[in-house]
Amino acid sequence: MRTVKLPVHLAFIMDGNGRWATRRLRPRAFGHKAGVQNMFRICGHAFHLGVRIVTVFALSAENLSRPQEELDELFELFRTFFDKKKEKLLELGAKVHVIGDLAALPADVAACMRALEEETSHITERLLNICVNYGARQDVLQAVNRAVALGRFMDDTSFHGLLLTAGVPDPDLIIRTGNEMRLSNFLLYQAAYAELYFSSRMWPEFSRRDLEKALVDYSSRSRRFGGLRAKEQE
Ligand code: IPE
Ligand code: IPE
Ligand code: MG
């Protein structure tokens, strides 16, 4: 039997929480809460299947333009899951790395995120990157500015080292839910050769089975990286 080739680094654009809730005549915050629950379910399953690195897009830099009420509800969810109910994150058995500009978040939210990073910093088997107030263009620009300040020309390897994802291999597969076919400023530099998978499911309803289907689809793809033959990765 042919073995399924898993991505080393799997990333999710977890979109569709609001629409999922609205269709159920519930407030958007209900969708965000269901979305967080599903994040635990799907990340747990991905790690269980053998994926080593998972990155989730939880809040984009541009999402900060949303109404303050929605942002406050999102911040409260972060408080809950990075602090009061942090066991749910710890149960994933992964090193947690929060990627993004935390200075714009309420100070206590940023502090509990940094504390959880510290608490999981010894873990080496699995990595969970959580992108919060993250924008890929902003990241590229801060890296360029640092390179200029250093007075150095960059090559691809050294430039990677200046990005917020420094030390993490590029994503092999990016799954976006919510029936939108775009990257919305997510990992633009790192996604150069990522495989893309778009699901019409809203994030709260994206199931373990849907994840397995996406992984089987990924496994059947021929990644040529500009060459002529599929790269053997087994
Ligand atoms: C994604 O769901 C989560 C965040 C951006 C915080 P949305 O909130 O974008 O949900 P839709 O796209 O409006 O349904
Ligand atoms: C992308 O979703 C950001 C996250 C999932 C966190 P958005 O809902 O913000 O993207 P657009 O606005 O539809 O492109
Ligand atoms: Mg959306």
mmCIF file of C-alpha atoms and ligand atoms in Angstrom:
data_model
loop_
_atom_site.group_PDB
_atom_site.id
_atom_site.type_symbol
_atom_site.label_atom_id
_atom_site.label_comp_id
_atom_site.label_asym_id
_atom_site.label_seq_id
_atom_site.Cartn_x
_atom_site.Cartn_y
_atom_site.Cartn_z
ATOM 1 C CA MET A 1 0.000 0.000 0.000
ATOM 2 C CA ARG A 2 1.200 3.489 -0.836
ATOM 3 C CA THR A 3 2.028 5.472 2.265
ATOM 4 C CA VAL A 4 0.523 8.912 2.753
ATOM 5 C CA LYS A 5 3.133 11.645 2.637
ATOM 6 C CA LEU A 6 2.433 14.069 5.450
ATOM 7 C CA PRO A 7 3.401 17.727 5.443
ATOM 8 C CA VAL A 8 6.105 18.534 7.984
ATOM 9 C CA HIS A 9 4.602 21.979 8.449
ATOM 10 C CA LEU A 10 0.838 22.386 8.107
ATOM 11 C CA ALA A 11 -0.803 25.805 8.317
ATOM 12 C CA PHE A 12 -4.441 26.812 8.671
ATOM 13 C CA ILE A 13 -6.260 29.995 7.767
ATOM 14 C CA MET A 14 -9.158 29.424 10.127
ATOM 15 C CA ASP A 15 -11.830 31.440 8.338
ATOM 16 C CA GLY A 16 -15.617 31.403 8.512
ATOM 17 C CA ASN A 17 -16.388 31.659 12.235
ATOM 18 C CA GLY A 18 -18.661 34.672 11.826
ATOM 19 C CA ARG A 19 -20.672 33.262 8.930
ATOM 20 C CA TRP A 20 -21.034 29.928 10.692
ATOM 21 C CA ALA A 21 -22.587 31.687 13.688
ATOM 22 C CA THR A 22 -24.722 34.101 11.652
ATOM 23 C CA ARG A 23 -26.248 31.202 9.732
ATOM 24 C CA ARG A 24 -27.301 29.787 13.099
ATOM 25 C CA LEU A 25 -28.777 33.142 14.121
ATOM 26 C CA ARG A 26 -26.110 33.490 16.794
ATOM 27 C CA PRO A 27 -23.690 36.347 17.481
ATOM 28 C CA ARG A 28 -20.282 36.262 15.774
ATOM 29 C CA ALA A 29 -18.614 35.682 19.132
ATOM 30 C CA PHE A 30 -20.397 32.316 19.313
ATOM 31 C CA GLY A 31 -18.612 31.390 16.090
ATOM 32 C CA HIS A 32 -15.230 32.465 17.447
ATOM 33 C CA LYS A 33 -15.769 30.330 20.538
ATOM 34 C CA ALA A 34 -16.694 27.319 18.398
ATOM 35 C CA GLY A 35 -13.692 28.134 16.227
ATOM 36 C CA VAL A 36 -11.292 27.927 19.155
ATOM 37 C CA GLN A 37 -12.790 24.591 20.227
ATOM 38 C CA ASN A 38 -12.281 23.314 16.702
ATOM 39 C CA MET A 39 -8.719 24.565 16.650
ATOM 40 C CA PHE A 40 -7.956 22.228 19.545
ATOM 41 C CA ARG A 41 -9.737 19.338 17.816
ATOM 42 C CA ILE A 42 -8.020 19.813 14.454
ATOM 43 C CA CYS A 43 -4.541 20.650 15.754
ATOM 44 C CA GLY A 44 -4.749 17.685 18.120
ATOM 45 C CA HIS A 45 -5.667 15.413 15.222
ATOM 46 C CA ALA A 46 -2.912 16.788 12.989
ATOM 47 C CA PHE A 47 -0.304 16.134 15.691
ATOM 48 C CA HIS A 48 -1.825 12.713 16.359
ATOM 49 C CA LEU A 49 -1.437 11.831 12.669
ATOM 50 C CA GLY A 50 2.244 12.766 12.823
ATOM 51 C CA VAL A 51 2.455 16.374 11.669
ATOM 52 C CA ARG A 52 5.288 18.065 13.595
ATOM 53 C CA ILE A 53 4.642 21.757 12.993
ATOM 54 C CA VAL A 54 1.235 23.415 12.888
ATOM 55 C CA THR A 55 0.666 27.132 12.318
ATOM 56 C CA VAL A 56 -2.743 28.715 12.788
ATOM 57 C CA PHE A 57 -3.859 32.168 11.699
ATOM 58 C CA ALA A 58 -5.900 33.349 14.660
ATOM 59 C CA LEU A 59 -5.993 37.129 14.152
ATOM 60 C CA SER A 60 -4.599 39.169 11.285
ATOM 61 C CA ALA A 61 -3.136 42.658 11.640
ATOM 62 C CA GLU A 62 -6.004 43.856 9.452
ATOM 63 C CA ASN A 63 -8.561 42.198 11.758
ATOM 64 C CA LEU A 64 -7.771 44.954 14.284
ATOM 65 C CA SER A 65 -9.998 47.183 12.148
ATOM 66 C CA ARG A 66 -13.036 45.194 13.298
ATOM 67 C CA PRO A 67 -15.510 46.686 15.795
ATOM 68 C CA GLN A 68 -14.059 46.986 19.296
ATOM 69 C CA GLU A 69 -16.821 44.763 20.651
ATOM 70 C CA GLU A 70 -15.736 41.839 18.463
ATOM 71 C CA LEU A 71 -12.079 42.437 19.315
ATOM 72 C CA ASP A 72 -12.862 42.487 23.051
ATOM 73 C CA GLU A 73 -14.608 39.144 22.677
ATOM 74 C CA LEU A 74 -11.593 37.729 20.843
ATOM 75 C CA PHE A 75 -9.214 39.065 23.515
ATOM 76 C CA GLU A 76 -11.386 37.459 26.190
ATOM 77 C CA LEU A 77 -11.098 34.128 24.339
ATOM 78 C CA PHE A 78 -7.307 34.534 24.259
ATOM 79 C CA ARG A 79 -7.351 35.254 28.026
ATOM 80 C CA THR A 80 -9.355 32.107 28.604
ATOM 81 C CA PHE A 81 -7.259 29.761 26.524
ATOM 82 C CA PHE A 82 -3.809 31.101 27.293
ATOM 83 C CA ASP A 83 -4.459 31.474 30.994
ATOM 84 C CA LYS A 84 -7.577 30.181 32.807
ATOM 85 C CA LYS A 85 -8.030 27.090 30.628
ATOM 86 C CA LYS A 86 -4.486 26.761 29.417
ATOM 87 C CA GLU A 87 -4.622 22.964 30.016
ATOM 88 C CA LYS A 88 -6.319 22.685 26.609
ATOM 89 C CA LEU A 89 -3.249 24.160 24.936
ATOM 90 C CA LEU A 90 -0.848 22.223 27.139
ATOM 91 C CA GLU A 91 -2.644 18.962 26.284
ATOM 92 C CA LEU A 92 -1.522 19.365 22.662
ATOM 93 C CA GLY A 93 1.990 18.575 23.853
ATOM 94 C CA ALA A 94 3.515 21.263 21.655
ATOM 95 C CA LYS A 95 5.857 24.173 22.108
ATOM 96 C CA VAL A 96 3.662 27.240 21.638
ATOM 97 C CA HIS A 97 5.030 30.220 19.756
ATOM 98 C CA VAL A 98 2.888 33.318 19.310
ATOM 99 C CA ILE A 99 3.758 35.152 16.104
ATOM 100 C CA GLY A 100 2.748 38.763 15.539
ATOM 101 C CA ASP A 101 2.835 42.223 17.061
ATOM 102 C CA LEU A 102 1.650 41.691 20.614
ATOM 103 C CA ALA A 103 2.295 45.323 21.601
ATOM 104 C CA ALA A 104 -1.108 46.295 20.190
ATOM 105 C CA LEU A 105 -2.954 43.769 22.390
ATOM 106 C CA PRO A 106 -4.152 44.378 25.964
ATOM 107 C CA ALA A 107 -1.053 43.995 28.151
ATOM 108 C CA ASP A 108 -2.469 41.108 30.205
ATOM 109 C CA VAL A 109 -3.295 39.131 27.035
ATOM 110 C CA ALA A 110 0.231 39.595 25.693
ATOM 111 C CA ALA A 111 1.659 38.635 29.091
ATOM 112 C CA CYS A 112 -0.259 35.346 29.341
ATOM 113 C CA MET A 113 0.812 34.469 25.789
ATOM 114 C CA ARG A 114 4.478 35.047 26.642
ATOM 115 C CA ALA A 115 4.045 33.060 29.876
ATOM 116 C CA LEU A 116 2.638 30.069 27.997
ATOM 117 C CA GLU A 117 5.487 30.248 25.500
ATOM 118 C CA GLU A 118 7.893 30.111 28.411
ATOM 119 C CA GLU A 119 6.030 27.207 30.002
ATOM 120 C CA THR A 120 6.241 25.120 26.811
ATOM 121 C CA SER A 121 9.686 26.249 25.686
ATOM 122 C CA HIS A 122 11.348 22.923 26.610
ATOM 123 C CA ILE A 123 9.187 20.899 24.173
ATOM 124 C CA THR A 124 10.994 19.870 20.997
ATOM 125 C CA GLU A 125 8.769 17.205 19.367
ATOM 126 C CA ARG A 126 5.911 19.447 18.249
ATOM 127 C CA LEU A 127 5.529 23.127 17.506
ATOM 128 C CA LEU A 128 2.321 25.147 17.417
ATOM 129 C CA ASN A 129 2.669 28.655 15.976
ATOM 130 C CA ILE A 130 -0.294 30.881 16.730
ATOM 131 C CA CYS A 131 -0.405 33.998 14.543
ATOM 132 C CA VAL A 132 -1.980 36.904 16.417
ATOM 133 C CA ASN A 133 -2.055 40.450 15.031
ATOM 134 C CA TYR A 134 0.123 38.995 12.294
ATOM 135 C CA GLY A 135 0.582 40.350 8.786
ATOM 136 C CA ALA A 136 3.049 38.885 6.291
ATOM 137 C CA ARG A 137 3.822 42.197 4.590
ATOM 138 C CA GLN A 138 4.468 43.825 7.965
ATOM 139 C CA ASP A 139 6.795 40.948 8.800
ATOM 140 C CA VAL A 140 8.705 41.238 5.515
ATOM 141 C CA LEU A 141 9.042 44.995 6.026
ATOM 142 C CA GLN A 142 10.390 44.704 9.576
ATOM 143 C CA ALA A 143 12.883 42.142 8.281
ATOM 144 C CA VAL A 144 13.961 44.465 5.444
ATOM 145 C CA ASN A 145 14.364 47.345 7.895
ATOM 146 C CA ARG A 146 16.495 45.193 10.174
ATOM 147 C CA ALA A 147 18.636 44.126 7.229
ATOM 148 C CA VAL A 148 19.121 47.789 6.286
ATOM 149 C CA ALA A 149 19.993 48.672 9.882
ATOM 150 C CA LEU A 150 22.537 45.839 9.887
ATOM 151 C CA GLY A 151 23.922 47.203 6.606
ATOM 152 C CA ARG A 152 23.886 43.706 5.103
ATOM 153 C CA PHE A 153 22.717 42.214 1.840
ATOM 154 C CA MET A 154 20.485 39.239 2.454
ATOM 155 C CA ASP A 155 20.206 35.876 0.776
ATOM 156 C CA ASP A 156 17.164 33.635 1.196
ATOM 157 C CA THR A 157 18.582 31.839 4.232
ATOM 158 C CA SER A 158 19.626 34.959 6.109
ATOM 159 C CA PHE A 159 16.344 36.688 5.240
ATOM 160 C CA HIS A 160 14.360 33.762 6.607
ATOM 161 C CA GLY A 161 16.323 34.276 9.812
ATOM 162 C CA LEU A 162 14.923 37.795 10.196
ATOM 163 C CA LEU A 163 11.282 36.805 9.771
ATOM 164 C CA LEU A 164 9.028 36.040 12.742
ATOM 165 C CA THR A 165 9.095 32.395 11.651
ATOM 166 C CA ALA A 166 12.908 32.215 11.910
ATOM 167 C CA GLY A 167 14.134 28.673 12.317
ATOM 168 C CA VAL A 168 10.846 27.121 11.168
ATOM 169 C CA PRO A 169 10.770 25.352 7.780
ATOM 170 C CA ASP A 170 8.352 26.825 5.232
ATOM 171 C CA PRO A 171 4.777 25.519 5.277
ATOM 172 C CA ASP A 172 4.245 22.499 3.023
ATOM 173 C CA LEU A 173 0.470 22.782 3.002
ATOM 174 C CA ILE A 174 -1.823 25.709 3.766
ATOM 175 C CA ILE A 175 -5.487 24.873 4.326
ATOM 176 C CA ARG A 176 -7.997 27.717 4.192
ATOM 177 C CA THR A 177 -11.574 27.182 5.264
ATOM 178 C CA GLY A 178 -14.480 29.596 4.776
ATOM 179 C CA ASN A 179 -14.810 29.243 1.010
ATOM 180 C CA GLU A 180 -12.409 32.093 0.181
ATOM 181 C CA MET A 181 -9.556 31.556 -2.287
ATOM 182 C CA ARG A 182 -6.932 33.977 -1.022
ATOM 183 C CA LEU A 183 -4.065 34.219 1.453
ATOM 184 C CA SER A 184 -5.179 37.420 3.222
ATOM 185 C CA ASN A 185 -1.612 38.485 4.098
ATOM 186 C CA PHE A 186 -0.587 35.124 5.605
ATOM 187 C CA LEU A 187 3.005 33.826 5.315
ATOM 188 C CA LEU A 188 3.493 35.403 1.885
ATOM 189 C CA TYR A 189 7.269 34.926 1.708
ATOM 190 C CA GLN A 190 7.255 31.470 3.272
ATOM 191 C CA ALA A 191 4.382 30.218 1.085
ATOM 192 C CA ALA A 192 6.421 30.429 -2.137
ATOM 193 C CA TYR A 193 6.095 26.666 -2.749
ATOM 194 C CA ALA A 194 3.357 25.742 -0.307
ATOM 195 C CA GLU A 195 0.547 23.562 -1.574
ATOM 196 C CA LEU A 196 -2.800 25.323 -1.150
ATOM 197 C CA TYR A 197 -6.055 23.627 -0.192
ATOM 198 C CA PHE A 198 -9.335 25.501 -0.010
ATOM 199 C CA SER A 199 -12.356 24.123 1.791
ATOM 200 C CA SER A 200 -15.898 25.414 1.482
ATOM 201 C CA ARG A 201 -16.510 24.411 5.110
ATOM 202 C CA MET A 202 -16.650 27.164 7.696
ATOM 203 C CA TRP A 203 -13.862 26.713 10.261
ATOM 204 C CA PRO A 204 -16.048 25.569 13.199
ATOM 205 C CA GLU A 205 -17.446 22.736 11.048
ATOM 206 C CA PHE A 206 -14.129 21.634 9.484
ATOM 207 C CA SER A 207 -13.863 18.089 10.835
ATOM 208 C CA ARG A 208 -11.102 15.575 11.469
ATOM 209 C CA ARG A 209 -12.373 13.718 8.414
ATOM 210 C CA ASP A 210 -12.080 16.926 6.345
ATOM 211 C CA LEU A 211 -8.486 17.251 7.535
ATOM 212 C CA GLU A 212 -7.754 13.667 6.506
ATOM 213 C CA LYS A 213 -9.238 14.328 3.066
ATOM 214 C CA ALA A 214 -7.010 17.396 2.679
ATOM 215 C CA LEU A 215 -3.949 15.400 3.716
ATOM 216 C CA VAL A 216 -4.719 12.607 1.240
ATOM 217 C CA ASP A 217 -5.133 15.250 -1.474
ATOM 218 C CA TYR A 218 -1.784 16.809 -0.495
ATOM 219 C CA SER A 219 -0.143 13.419 -0.575
ATOM 220 C CA SER A 220 -1.184 12.874 -4.182
ATOM 221 C CA ARG A 221 0.348 16.134 -5.409
ATOM 222 C CA SER A 222 3.573 16.300 -7.341
ATOM 223 C CA ARG A 223 5.783 19.005 -5.842
ATOM 224 C CA ARG A 224 8.303 19.973 -8.477
ATOM 225 C CA PHE A 225 9.745 23.206 -7.039
ATOM 226 C CA GLY A 226 10.305 24.403 -10.562
ATOM 227 C CA GLY A 227 12.057 21.228 -11.659
ATOM 228 C CA LEU A 228 10.771 18.475 -13.883
ATOM 229 C CA ARG A 229 10.261 15.529 -11.545
ATOM 230 C CA ALA A 230 8.423 15.044 -8.264
ATOM 231 C CA LYS A 231 10.852 15.300 -5.383
ATOM 232 C CA GLU A 232 11.126 12.029 -3.450
ATOM 233 C CA GLN A 233 10.295 12.866 0.133
ATOM 234 C CA GLU A 234 9.663 9.447 1.654
HETATM 235 C C1 IPE B 1 -11.991 33.998 11.103
HETATM 236 O O1 IPE B 1 -13.359 34.063 11.007
HETATM 237 C C2 IPE B 1 -11.493 34.386 12.480
HETATM 238 C C3 IPE B 1 -10.951 35.751 12.557
HETATM 239 C C4 IPE B 1 -10.656 36.487 11.534
HETATM 240 C C5 IPE B 1 -10.731 36.285 13.879
HETATM 241 P P1 IPE B 1 -14.106 35.392 10.543
HETATM 242 O O2 IPE B 1 -14.401 36.206 11.758
HETATM 243 O O3 IPE B 1 -13.344 36.091 9.498
HETATM 244 O O4 IPE B 1 -15.424 34.783 9.970
HETATM 245 P P2 IPE B 1 -16.193 35.237 8.645
HETATM 246 O O5 IPE B 1 -15.210 35.193 7.528
HETATM 247 O O6 IPE B 1 -16.702 36.612 8.926
HETATM 248 O O7 IPE B 1 -17.272 34.238 8.498
HETATM 249 C C1 IPE B 2 -8.109 35.805 7.503
HETATM 250 O O1 IPE B 2 -9.503 35.890 7.508
HETATM 251 C C2 IPE B 2 -7.581 35.982 8.879
HETATM 252 C C3 IPE B 2 -7.834 34.885 9.816
HETATM 253 C C4 IPE B 2 -8.426 33.761 9.527
HETATM 254 C C5 IPE B 2 -7.364 35.087 11.157
HETATM 255 P P1 IPE B 2 -10.257 37.255 7.174
HETATM 256 O O2 IPE B 2 -11.708 36.978 7.335
HETATM 257 O O3 IPE B 2 -9.701 38.365 7.983
HETATM 258 O O4 IPE B 2 -9.870 37.495 5.655
HETATM 259 P P2 IPE B 2 -10.571 38.362 4.534
HETATM 260 O O5 IPE B 2 -10.847 39.726 5.144
HETATM 261 O O6 IPE B 2 -11.846 37.662 4.161
HETATM 262 O O7 IPE B 2 -9.592 38.379 3.401
HETATM 263 MG MG MG B 3 -13.339 35.928 7.455
#
